[in-house]
């Protein structure tokens, strides 16, 4: 039991969700390492959503609303940390959820699908009948009606080479990654440097705000978004946070 008045209560509870995910066969044991890495980067950001993250989250919402065929990729960490939030976003932007795992086992794919369904997810891509070209990894197995043919893919907590392979297929890739220097962050079309626990609700908030906007207004948001500049702003926000820190 973690007492509510513990100064690190929220962070520790988030960690518990990942541990629980591992115990339930949803999250990979490697997910614990990914979470630790994410926590370290979140400290550097001040554990808050920065201006650059908000910019990216708004552009992401616009890109998802504009998409002809958006898909949201779900892995073991996403399913443990933000299952309800990701289901809500899926409904708001009409994007199916597709389980795509780095450490893939059929058992874990099915556990995650069952977990998502038990929380009300209905729009799911469940086949693995297509292969992402030039990705000779289990992660290359995708649904021909899902990630394979999507025009916009949201890939939270990614490991790099799939992001590049999806961009090479001509897709708009939205990544959520607390590490602005990761290969995923560097190669995505829109990179959100924020904790997934804050980023997904924020994208949903923007999707609700923008859903009645004219197509031109959404296009302008996406066209004016400059990922390289935004990544550089994210790094500068980390530096500013460190410089303002009271040692
Ligand atoms: O469930 P699977 O088999 O698909 O495996 C998922 C993980 C995440 C274990 C796998 O993709 C992996 O090993 O990823 P990496 O290479 O550790 O990369 C994860 C990235 O996500 C790192 O750059 C972390 O900084 C970042 N990250 C970790 N936790 C969070 C995060 N970004 C946003 N929010 C987080 N909570």
PDB file of C-alpha atoms and ligand atoms in Angstrom:
ATOM      1  CA  UNK A   1       0.000   0.000   0.000  1.00  0.00           C
ATOM      2  CA  UNK A   2       1.326   3.424  -0.957  1.00  0.00           C
ATOM      3  CA  UNK A   3       0.068   6.159   1.413  1.00  0.00           C
ATOM      4  CA  UNK A   4      -1.740   8.986  -0.428  1.00  0.00           C
ATOM      5  CA  UNK A   5       0.436  11.605   1.271  1.00  0.00           C
ATOM      6  CA  UNK A   6       3.650  10.086  -0.100  1.00  0.00           C
ATOM      7  CA  UNK A   7       5.407  12.866  -2.058  1.00  0.00           C
ATOM      8  CA  UNK A   8       5.880  10.501  -5.039  1.00  0.00           C
ATOM      9  CA  UNK A   9       2.353   9.027  -4.801  1.00  0.00           C
ATOM     10  CA  UNK A  10       1.337   9.518  -8.458  1.00  0.00           C
ATOM     11  CA  UNK A  11       4.614   8.292  -9.864  1.00  0.00           C
ATOM     12  CA  UNK A  12       4.592   5.237  -7.592  1.00  0.00           C
ATOM     13  CA  UNK A  13       0.987   4.429  -8.501  1.00  0.00           C
ATOM     14  CA  UNK A  14       1.889   4.611 -12.203  1.00  0.00           C
ATOM     15  CA  UNK A  15       4.730   2.195 -11.517  1.00  0.00           C
ATOM     16  CA  UNK A  16       2.233  -0.112  -9.778  1.00  0.00           C
ATOM     17  CA  UNK A  17       0.091  -0.164 -12.937  1.00  0.00           C
ATOM     18  CA  UNK A  18       3.058  -1.479 -14.930  1.00  0.00           C
ATOM     19  CA  UNK A  19       3.897  -4.087 -12.270  1.00  0.00           C
ATOM     20  CA  UNK A  20       0.228  -5.126 -12.254  1.00  0.00           C
ATOM     21  CA  UNK A  21       0.322  -5.322 -16.062  1.00  0.00           C
ATOM     22  CA  UNK A  22       3.308  -7.694 -15.907  1.00  0.00           C
ATOM     23  CA  UNK A  23       1.581  -9.855 -13.303  1.00  0.00           C
ATOM     24  CA  UNK A  24      -1.580 -10.047 -15.437  1.00  0.00           C
ATOM     25  CA  UNK A  25       0.372 -11.069 -18.557  1.00  0.00           C
ATOM     26  CA  UNK A  26      -0.412  -7.779 -20.354  1.00  0.00           C
ATOM     27  CA  UNK A  27       2.927  -5.995 -20.068  1.00  0.00           C
ATOM     28  CA  UNK A  28       6.292  -7.429 -21.037  1.00  0.00           C
ATOM     29  CA  UNK A  29       8.934  -7.715 -18.310  1.00  0.00           C
ATOM     30  CA  UNK A  30      10.970  -5.331 -20.506  1.00  0.00           C
ATOM     31  CA  UNK A  31       8.160  -2.833 -19.985  1.00  0.00           C
ATOM     32  CA  UNK A  32       9.522  -2.267 -16.463  1.00  0.00           C
ATOM     33  CA  UNK A  33      12.811  -1.061 -17.944  1.00  0.00           C
ATOM     34  CA  UNK A  34      11.004   1.179 -20.442  1.00  0.00           C
ATOM     35  CA  UNK A  35       8.982   2.692 -17.585  1.00  0.00           C
ATOM     36  CA  UNK A  36      12.151   3.415 -15.583  1.00  0.00           C
ATOM     37  CA  UNK A  37      13.686   5.120 -18.587  1.00  0.00           C
ATOM     38  CA  UNK A  38      10.528   7.149 -19.107  1.00  0.00           C
ATOM     39  CA  UNK A  39      10.440   8.209 -15.433  1.00  0.00           C
ATOM     40  CA  UNK A  40      13.999   9.538 -15.678  1.00  0.00           C
ATOM     41  CA  UNK A  41      13.146  11.673 -18.713  1.00  0.00           C
ATOM     42  CA  UNK A  42       9.942  12.857 -17.052  1.00  0.00           C
ATOM     43  CA  UNK A  43      12.014  14.176 -14.115  1.00  0.00           C
ATOM     44  CA  UNK A  44      14.074  16.205 -16.576  1.00  0.00           C
ATOM     45  CA  UNK A  45      10.878  17.734 -17.968  1.00  0.00           C
ATOM     46  CA  UNK A  46       9.634  18.602 -14.474  1.00  0.00           C
ATOM     47  CA  UNK A  47       6.889  15.930 -14.765  1.00  0.00           C
ATOM     48  CA  UNK A  48       4.596  18.345 -16.574  1.00  0.00           C
ATOM     49  CA  UNK A  49       3.254  18.902 -20.064  1.00  0.00           C
ATOM     50  CA  UNK A  50       5.423  21.525 -21.726  1.00  0.00           C
ATOM     51  CA  UNK A  51       4.441  24.120 -24.341  1.00  0.00           C
ATOM     52  CA  UNK A  52       6.085  22.075 -27.105  1.00  0.00           C
ATOM     53  CA  UNK A  53       4.202  18.952 -25.993  1.00  0.00           C
ATOM     54  CA  UNK A  54       0.911  20.861 -26.112  1.00  0.00           C
ATOM     55  CA  UNK A  55       1.730  22.063 -29.642  1.00  0.00           C
ATOM     56  CA  UNK A  56       2.417  18.507 -30.750  1.00  0.00           C
ATOM     57  CA  UNK A  57      -0.701  17.170 -29.021  1.00  0.00           C
ATOM     58  CA  UNK A  58      -2.851  19.741 -30.856  1.00  0.00           C
ATOM     59  CA  UNK A  59      -1.244  18.909 -34.211  1.00  0.00           C
ATOM     60  CA  UNK A  60      -1.710  15.199 -33.448  1.00  0.00           C
ATOM     61  CA  UNK A  61      -5.419  15.682 -32.749  1.00  0.00           C
ATOM     62  CA  UNK A  62      -5.799  17.597 -36.022  1.00  0.00           C
ATOM     63  CA  UNK A  63      -3.913  14.908 -37.993  1.00  0.00           C
ATOM     64  CA  UNK A  64      -6.067  12.155 -36.473  1.00  0.00           C
ATOM     65  CA  UNK A  65      -9.289  14.064 -37.265  1.00  0.00           C
ATOM     66  CA  UNK A  66      -8.143  14.692 -40.853  1.00  0.00           C
ATOM     67  CA  UNK A  67      -7.030  11.099 -41.442  1.00  0.00           C
ATOM     68  CA  UNK A  68      -8.953   8.875 -43.836  1.00  0.00           C
ATOM     69  CA  UNK A  69      -7.821   5.789 -41.968  1.00  0.00           C
ATOM     70  CA  UNK A  70      -6.242   6.452 -38.581  1.00  0.00           C
ATOM     71  CA  UNK A  71      -5.094   3.571 -36.357  1.00  0.00           C
ATOM     72  CA  UNK A  72      -3.836   3.562 -32.766  1.00  0.00           C
ATOM     73  CA  UNK A  73      -1.137   1.024 -31.959  1.00  0.00           C
ATOM     74  CA  UNK A  74      -1.261  -0.514 -28.485  1.00  0.00           C
ATOM     75  CA  UNK A  75       1.575  -2.301 -26.673  1.00  0.00           C
ATOM     76  CA  UNK A  76       1.883  -3.801 -23.205  1.00  0.00           C
ATOM     77  CA  UNK A  77       2.804  -0.532 -21.465  1.00  0.00           C
ATOM     78  CA  UNK A  78      -0.014   1.424 -23.115  1.00  0.00           C
ATOM     79  CA  UNK A  79      -2.558  -1.269 -22.177  1.00  0.00           C
ATOM     80  CA  UNK A  80      -1.421  -1.162 -18.543  1.00  0.00           C
ATOM     81  CA  UNK A  81      -1.083   2.612 -18.138  1.00  0.00           C
ATOM     82  CA  UNK A  82      -3.911   4.217 -20.110  1.00  0.00           C
ATOM     83  CA  UNK A  83      -6.429   1.609 -21.330  1.00  0.00           C
ATOM     84  CA  UNK A  84      -9.545   3.724 -20.720  1.00  0.00           C
ATOM     85  CA  UNK A  85      -7.960   6.887 -22.124  1.00  0.00           C
ATOM     86  CA  UNK A  86      -6.848   5.156 -25.315  1.00  0.00           C
ATOM     87  CA  UNK A  87     -10.328   3.632 -25.801  1.00  0.00           C
ATOM     88  CA  UNK A  88     -11.853   7.096 -25.366  1.00  0.00           C
ATOM     89  CA  UNK A  89      -9.459   8.613 -27.923  1.00  0.00           C
ATOM     90  CA  UNK A  90     -10.189   5.747 -30.327  1.00  0.00           C
ATOM     91  CA  UNK A  91     -13.894   6.650 -30.172  1.00  0.00           C
ATOM     92  CA  UNK A  92     -13.339  10.394 -30.517  1.00  0.00           C
ATOM     93  CA  UNK A  93     -11.243  10.185 -33.698  1.00  0.00           C
ATOM     94  CA  UNK A  94     -12.799   6.971 -35.013  1.00  0.00           C
ATOM     95  CA  UNK A  95      -9.489   5.111 -35.019  1.00  0.00           C
ATOM     96  CA  UNK A  96      -9.398   1.378 -34.308  1.00  0.00           C
ATOM     97  CA  UNK A  97      -6.949  -0.031 -31.774  1.00  0.00           C
ATOM     98  CA  UNK A  98      -4.405  -2.571 -32.981  1.00  0.00           C
ATOM     99  CA  UNK A  99      -2.216  -4.582 -30.619  1.00  0.00           C
ATOM    100  CA  UNK A 100       1.333  -4.588 -31.967  1.00  0.00           C
ATOM    101  CA  UNK A 101       4.061  -5.924 -29.729  1.00  0.00           C
ATOM    102  CA  UNK A 102       7.823  -5.785 -29.766  1.00  0.00           C
ATOM    103  CA  UNK A 103       8.177  -8.896 -27.565  1.00  0.00           C
ATOM    104  CA  UNK A 104       5.266 -10.571 -29.291  1.00  0.00           C
ATOM    105  CA  UNK A 105       3.550 -13.679 -28.000  1.00  0.00           C
ATOM    106  CA  UNK A 106       0.046 -14.726 -29.077  1.00  0.00           C
ATOM    107  CA  UNK A 107      -0.832 -15.177 -25.413  1.00  0.00           C
ATOM    108  CA  UNK A 108      -0.001 -11.559 -24.570  1.00  0.00           C
ATOM    109  CA  UNK A 109      -1.781 -10.243 -27.696  1.00  0.00           C
ATOM    110  CA  UNK A 110      -4.910 -12.096 -26.571  1.00  0.00           C
ATOM    111  CA  UNK A 111      -4.563 -10.949 -22.948  1.00  0.00           C
ATOM    112  CA  UNK A 112      -4.379  -7.327 -24.106  1.00  0.00           C
ATOM    113  CA  UNK A 113      -7.367  -7.745 -26.447  1.00  0.00           C
ATOM    114  CA  UNK A 114      -9.376  -9.299 -23.612  1.00  0.00           C
ATOM    115  CA  UNK A 115      -8.329  -6.482 -21.267  1.00  0.00           C
ATOM    116  CA  UNK A 116      -9.352  -3.792 -23.795  1.00  0.00           C
ATOM    117  CA  UNK A 117     -12.673  -5.505 -24.549  1.00  0.00           C
ATOM    118  CA  UNK A 118     -13.439  -5.856 -20.840  1.00  0.00           C
ATOM    119  CA  UNK A 119     -13.113  -2.066 -20.597  1.00  0.00           C
ATOM    120  CA  UNK A 120     -15.496  -1.482 -23.495  1.00  0.00           C
ATOM    121  CA  UNK A 121     -13.236  -1.388 -26.585  1.00  0.00           C
ATOM    122  CA  UNK A 122     -15.203  -2.404 -29.691  1.00  0.00           C
ATOM    123  CA  UNK A 123     -13.222  -0.982 -32.582  1.00  0.00           C
ATOM    124  CA  UNK A 124     -10.271  -3.378 -32.793  1.00  0.00           C
ATOM    125  CA  UNK A 125      -8.033  -4.663 -35.589  1.00  0.00           C
ATOM    126  CA  UNK A 126      -7.183  -8.223 -34.669  1.00  0.00           C
ATOM    127  CA  UNK A 127      -5.630  -9.849 -37.757  1.00  0.00           C
ATOM    128  CA  UNK A 128      -1.898 -10.269 -38.328  1.00  0.00           C
ATOM    129  CA  UNK A 129      -2.090 -11.073 -42.034  1.00  0.00           C
ATOM    130  CA  UNK A 130       0.264  -8.409 -43.403  1.00  0.00           C
ATOM    131  CA  UNK A 131       3.907  -7.532 -43.003  1.00  0.00           C
ATOM    132  CA  UNK A 132       5.550  -4.119 -42.767  1.00  0.00           C
ATOM    133  CA  UNK A 133       8.244  -4.124 -45.488  1.00  0.00           C
ATOM    134  CA  UNK A 134      11.879  -4.077 -44.343  1.00  0.00           C
ATOM    135  CA  UNK A 135      11.000  -4.959 -40.773  1.00  0.00           C
ATOM    136  CA  UNK A 136      12.067  -8.537 -40.247  1.00  0.00           C
ATOM    137  CA  UNK A 137      10.867  -8.529 -36.681  1.00  0.00           C
ATOM    138  CA  UNK A 138       7.747  -9.872 -34.970  1.00  0.00           C
ATOM    139  CA  UNK A 139       6.641  -6.258 -34.741  1.00  0.00           C
ATOM    140  CA  UNK A 140       6.314  -6.242 -38.518  1.00  0.00           C
ATOM    141  CA  UNK A 141       3.196  -8.435 -38.261  1.00  0.00           C
ATOM    142  CA  UNK A 142       0.181  -6.178 -38.730  1.00  0.00           C
ATOM    143  CA  UNK A 143      -3.469  -6.191 -39.789  1.00  0.00           C
ATOM    144  CA  UNK A 144      -3.983  -5.536 -43.520  1.00  0.00           C
ATOM    145  CA  UNK A 145      -7.076  -3.473 -42.632  1.00  0.00           C
ATOM    146  CA  UNK A 146      -5.315  -1.754 -39.744  1.00  0.00           C
ATOM    147  CA  UNK A 147      -1.776  -0.399 -39.436  1.00  0.00           C
ATOM    148  CA  UNK A 148      -0.779  -1.775 -42.862  1.00  0.00           C
ATOM    149  CA  UNK A 149      -3.275   0.360 -44.796  1.00  0.00           C
ATOM    150  CA  UNK A 150      -3.597   3.279 -42.341  1.00  0.00           C
ATOM    151  CA  UNK A 151      -2.617   6.788 -43.423  1.00  0.00           C
ATOM    152  CA  UNK A 152      -2.030   8.061 -39.866  1.00  0.00           C
ATOM    153  CA  UNK A 153      -0.710   5.837 -37.053  1.00  0.00           C
ATOM    154  CA  UNK A 154      -0.384   6.818 -33.401  1.00  0.00           C
ATOM    155  CA  UNK A 155       2.496   4.861 -31.880  1.00  0.00           C
ATOM    156  CA  UNK A 156       2.895   5.502 -28.169  1.00  0.00           C
ATOM    157  CA  UNK A 157       6.124   4.176 -26.553  1.00  0.00           C
ATOM    158  CA  UNK A 158       7.875   2.869 -29.587  1.00  0.00           C
ATOM    159  CA  UNK A 159      11.249   1.265 -30.122  1.00  0.00           C
ATOM    160  CA  UNK A 160      12.503   3.027 -33.211  1.00  0.00           C
ATOM    161  CA  UNK A 161      12.825   0.827 -36.257  1.00  0.00           C
ATOM    162  CA  UNK A 162       9.086   0.329 -36.747  1.00  0.00           C
ATOM    163  CA  UNK A 163       8.539   4.087 -36.682  1.00  0.00           C
ATOM    164  CA  UNK A 164      11.020   4.519 -39.510  1.00  0.00           C
ATOM    165  CA  UNK A 165       9.494   1.606 -41.466  1.00  0.00           C
ATOM    166  CA  UNK A 166       6.018   3.173 -41.169  1.00  0.00           C
ATOM    167  CA  UNK A 167       7.303   6.591 -42.265  1.00  0.00           C
ATOM    168  CA  UNK A 168       9.026   4.877 -45.211  1.00  0.00           C
ATOM    169  CA  UNK A 169       5.602   3.433 -46.157  1.00  0.00           C
ATOM    170  CA  UNK A 170       4.391   7.033 -46.531  1.00  0.00           C
ATOM    171  CA  UNK A 171       2.363   7.178 -43.352  1.00  0.00           C
ATOM    172  CA  UNK A 172       2.072  10.068 -40.927  1.00  0.00           C
ATOM    173  CA  UNK A 173       3.438   8.689 -37.665  1.00  0.00           C
ATOM    174  CA  UNK A 174       2.553  10.324 -34.352  1.00  0.00           C
ATOM    175  CA  UNK A 175       4.881   9.192 -31.567  1.00  0.00           C
ATOM    176  CA  UNK A 176       4.581   9.702 -27.817  1.00  0.00           C
ATOM    177  CA  UNK A 177       8.018   9.407 -26.243  1.00  0.00           C
ATOM    178  CA  UNK A 178       9.473  11.109 -23.183  1.00  0.00           C
ATOM    179  CA  UNK A 179      12.943  10.870 -24.711  1.00  0.00           C
ATOM    180  CA  UNK A 180      13.284  13.619 -27.353  1.00  0.00           C
ATOM    181  CA  UNK A 181      16.557  12.072 -28.539  1.00  0.00           C
ATOM    182  CA  UNK A 182      15.253   8.556 -29.227  1.00  0.00           C
ATOM    183  CA  UNK A 183      15.250   7.210 -32.776  1.00  0.00           C
ATOM    184  CA  UNK A 184      11.454   7.176 -32.672  1.00  0.00           C
ATOM    185  CA  UNK A 185      11.251  10.788 -31.512  1.00  0.00           C
ATOM    186  CA  UNK A 186      13.697  11.817 -34.221  1.00  0.00           C
ATOM    187  CA  UNK A 187      12.006  10.039 -37.130  1.00  0.00           C
ATOM    188  CA  UNK A 188       8.269  10.483 -36.382  1.00  0.00           C
ATOM    189  CA  UNK A 189       6.177  13.030 -38.287  1.00  0.00           C
ATOM    190  CA  UNK A 190       4.732  14.459 -35.048  1.00  0.00           C
ATOM    191  CA  UNK A 191       6.604  13.732 -31.811  1.00  0.00           C
ATOM    192  CA  UNK A 192       4.907  14.313 -28.474  1.00  0.00           C
ATOM    193  CA  UNK A 193       7.534  14.546 -25.724  1.00  0.00           C
ATOM    194  CA  UNK A 194       5.238  13.918 -22.794  1.00  0.00           C
ATOM    195  CA  UNK A 195       4.193  11.124 -20.459  1.00  0.00           C
ATOM    196  CA  UNK A 196       1.566   8.957 -22.102  1.00  0.00           C
ATOM    197  CA  UNK A 197      -0.554   9.385 -18.963  1.00  0.00           C
ATOM    198  CA  UNK A 198      -0.823  13.124 -19.730  1.00  0.00           C
ATOM    199  CA  UNK A 199      -0.509  13.008 -23.525  1.00  0.00           C
ATOM    200  CA  UNK A 200      -3.466  10.774 -24.380  1.00  0.00           C
ATOM    201  CA  UNK A 201      -6.043  12.765 -22.332  1.00  0.00           C
ATOM    202  CA  UNK A 202      -4.597  15.982 -23.818  1.00  0.00           C
ATOM    203  CA  UNK A 203      -4.969  14.697 -27.410  1.00  0.00           C
ATOM    204  CA  UNK A 204      -8.565  13.725 -26.589  1.00  0.00           C
ATOM    205  CA  UNK A 205      -9.183  17.209 -25.180  1.00  0.00           C
ATOM    206  CA  UNK A 206      -7.915  18.798 -28.399  1.00  0.00           C
ATOM    207  CA  UNK A 207      -9.909  16.323 -30.524  1.00  0.00           C
ATOM    208  CA  UNK A 208     -13.080  17.372 -28.696  1.00  0.00           C
ATOM    209  CA  UNK A 209     -12.203  21.053 -29.121  1.00  0.00           C
ATOM    210  CA  UNK A 210     -11.344  20.685 -32.836  1.00  0.00           C
ATOM    211  CA  UNK A 211     -13.910  18.163 -34.009  1.00  0.00           C
ATOM    212  CA  UNK A 212     -16.243  20.777 -35.503  1.00  0.00           C
ATOM    213  CA  UNK A 213     -13.432  22.800 -37.102  1.00  0.00           C
ATOM    214  CA  UNK A 214     -13.284  23.331 -40.859  1.00  0.00           C
ATOM    215  CA  UNK A 215     -10.962  21.050 -42.811  1.00  0.00           C
ATOM    216  CA  UNK A 216      -8.795  24.020 -43.808  1.00  0.00           C
ATOM    217  CA  UNK A 217      -8.247  25.017 -40.199  1.00  0.00           C
ATOM    218  CA  UNK A 218      -7.129  21.467 -39.347  1.00  0.00           C
ATOM    219  CA  UNK A 219      -4.856  21.359 -42.408  1.00  0.00           C
ATOM    220  CA  UNK A 220      -3.277  24.645 -41.344  1.00  0.00           C
ATOM    221  CA  UNK A 221      -2.513  23.226 -37.876  1.00  0.00           C
ATOM    222  CA  UNK A 222      -0.817  20.172 -39.362  1.00  0.00           C
ATOM    223  CA  UNK A 223       1.033  22.060 -42.120  1.00  0.00           C
ATOM    224  CA  UNK A 224       2.369  24.712 -39.758  1.00  0.00           C
ATOM    225  CA  UNK A 225       3.642  22.137 -37.288  1.00  0.00           C
ATOM    226  CA  UNK A 226       7.426  21.779 -37.625  1.00  0.00           C
ATOM    227  CA  UNK A 227       8.609  18.608 -35.877  1.00  0.00           C
ATOM    228  CA  UNK A 228      12.317  19.484 -35.941  1.00  0.00           C
ATOM    229  CA  UNK A 229      11.687  22.870 -34.385  1.00  0.00           C
ATOM    230  CA  UNK A 230       9.314  21.374 -31.848  1.00  0.00           C
ATOM    231  CA  UNK A 231      11.889  18.739 -30.826  1.00  0.00           C
ATOM    232  CA  UNK A 232      14.483  21.449 -30.405  1.00  0.00           C
ATOM    233  CA  UNK A 233      11.990  23.398 -28.242  1.00  0.00           C
ATOM    234  CA  UNK A 234      11.469  20.243 -26.152  1.00  0.00           C
ATOM    235  CA  UNK A 235      15.214  19.915 -25.509  1.00  0.00           C
ATOM    236  CA  UNK A 236      15.411  23.630 -24.647  1.00  0.00           C
ATOM    237  CA  UNK A 237      12.531  23.215 -22.192  1.00  0.00           C
ATOM    238  CA  UNK A 238      14.512  20.471 -20.437  1.00  0.00           C
ATOM    239  CA  UNK A 239      17.569  22.752 -20.302  1.00  0.00           C
ATOM    240  CA  UNK A 240      15.482  25.659 -18.959  1.00  0.00           C
ATOM    241  CA  UNK A 241      13.956  23.408 -16.320  1.00  0.00           C
ATOM    242  CA  UNK A 242      17.399  22.220 -15.202  1.00  0.00           C
ATOM    243  CA  UNK A 243      18.725  25.777 -15.165  1.00  0.00           C
ATOM    244  CA  UNK A 244      15.847  26.941 -12.962  1.00  0.00           C
ATOM    245  CA  UNK A 245      16.217  24.049 -10.541  1.00  0.00           C
ATOM    246  CA  UNK A 246      16.994  25.035  -6.945  1.00  0.00           C
ATOM    247  CA  UNK A 247      19.965  22.865  -5.942  1.00  0.00           C
TER     248      UNK A 247
HETATM  249  O1  LIG B   1       4.696  -4.566 -25.094  1.00  0.00           O
HETATM  250  P1  LIG B   1       5.832  -4.653 -26.082  1.00  0.00           P
HETATM  251  O2  LIG B   1       6.363  -6.050 -26.236  1.00  0.00           O
HETATM  252  O3  LIG B   1       5.484  -4.044 -27.414  1.00  0.00           O
HETATM  253  O4  LIG B   1       7.059  -3.789 -25.489  1.00  0.00           O
HETATM  254  C1  LIG B   1       6.892  -2.418 -25.206  1.00  0.00           C
HETATM  255  C2  LIG B   1       8.227  -1.777 -24.781  1.00  0.00           C
HETATM  256  C3  LIG B   1       7.909  -0.357 -24.330  1.00  0.00           C
HETATM  257  C4  LIG B   1       8.802  -2.582 -23.602  1.00  0.00           C
HETATM  258  C5  LIG B   1       9.209  -1.796 -25.984  1.00  0.00           C
HETATM  259  O5  LIG B   1       8.659  -1.116 -27.071  1.00  0.00           O
HETATM  260  C6  LIG B   1      10.542  -1.213 -25.602  1.00  0.00           C
HETATM  261  O6  LIG B   1      11.459  -1.891 -25.170  1.00  0.00           O
HETATM  262  O7  LIG B   1      10.631   0.116 -25.778  1.00  0.00           O
HETATM  263  P2  LIG B   1      11.963   0.969 -25.452  1.00  0.00           P
HETATM  264  O8  LIG B   1      13.000   0.715 -26.476  1.00  0.00           O
HETATM  265  O9  LIG B   1      12.323   0.796 -23.999  1.00  0.00           O
HETATM  266  O10 LIG B   1      11.432   2.436 -25.682  1.00  0.00           O
HETATM  267  C7  LIG B   1      10.403   2.959 -24.907  1.00  0.00           C
HETATM  268  C8  LIG B   1      10.467   4.482 -25.019  1.00  0.00           C
HETATM  269  O11 LIG B   1       9.311   4.982 -24.374  1.00  0.00           O
HETATM  270  C9  LIG B   1      11.685   5.099 -24.300  1.00  0.00           C
HETATM  271  O12 LIG B   1      12.238   6.134 -25.112  1.00  0.00           O
HETATM  272  C10 LIG B   1      11.096   5.705 -23.005  1.00  0.00           C
HETATM  273  O13 LIG B   1      11.755   6.910 -22.622  1.00  0.00           O
HETATM  274  C11 LIG B   1       9.673   6.011 -23.450  1.00  0.00           C
HETATM  275  N1  LIG B   1       8.713   5.927 -22.340  1.00  0.00           N
HETATM  276  C12 LIG B   1       8.695   5.066 -21.295  1.00  0.00           C
HETATM  277  N2  LIG B   1       7.631   5.275 -20.499  1.00  0.00           N
HETATM  278  C13 LIG B   1       6.932   6.287 -21.049  1.00  0.00           C
HETATM  279  C14 LIG B   1       7.612   6.707 -22.234  1.00  0.00           C
HETATM  280  N3  LIG B   1       7.149   7.697 -23.026  1.00  0.00           N
HETATM  281  C15 LIG B   1       5.987   8.279 -22.653  1.00  0.00           C
HETATM  282  N4  LIG B   1       5.293   7.927 -21.542  1.00  0.00           N
HETATM  283  C16 LIG B   1       5.729   6.948 -20.717  1.00  0.00           C
HETATM  284  N5  LIG B   1       5.036   6.609 -19.620  1.00  0.00           N
END
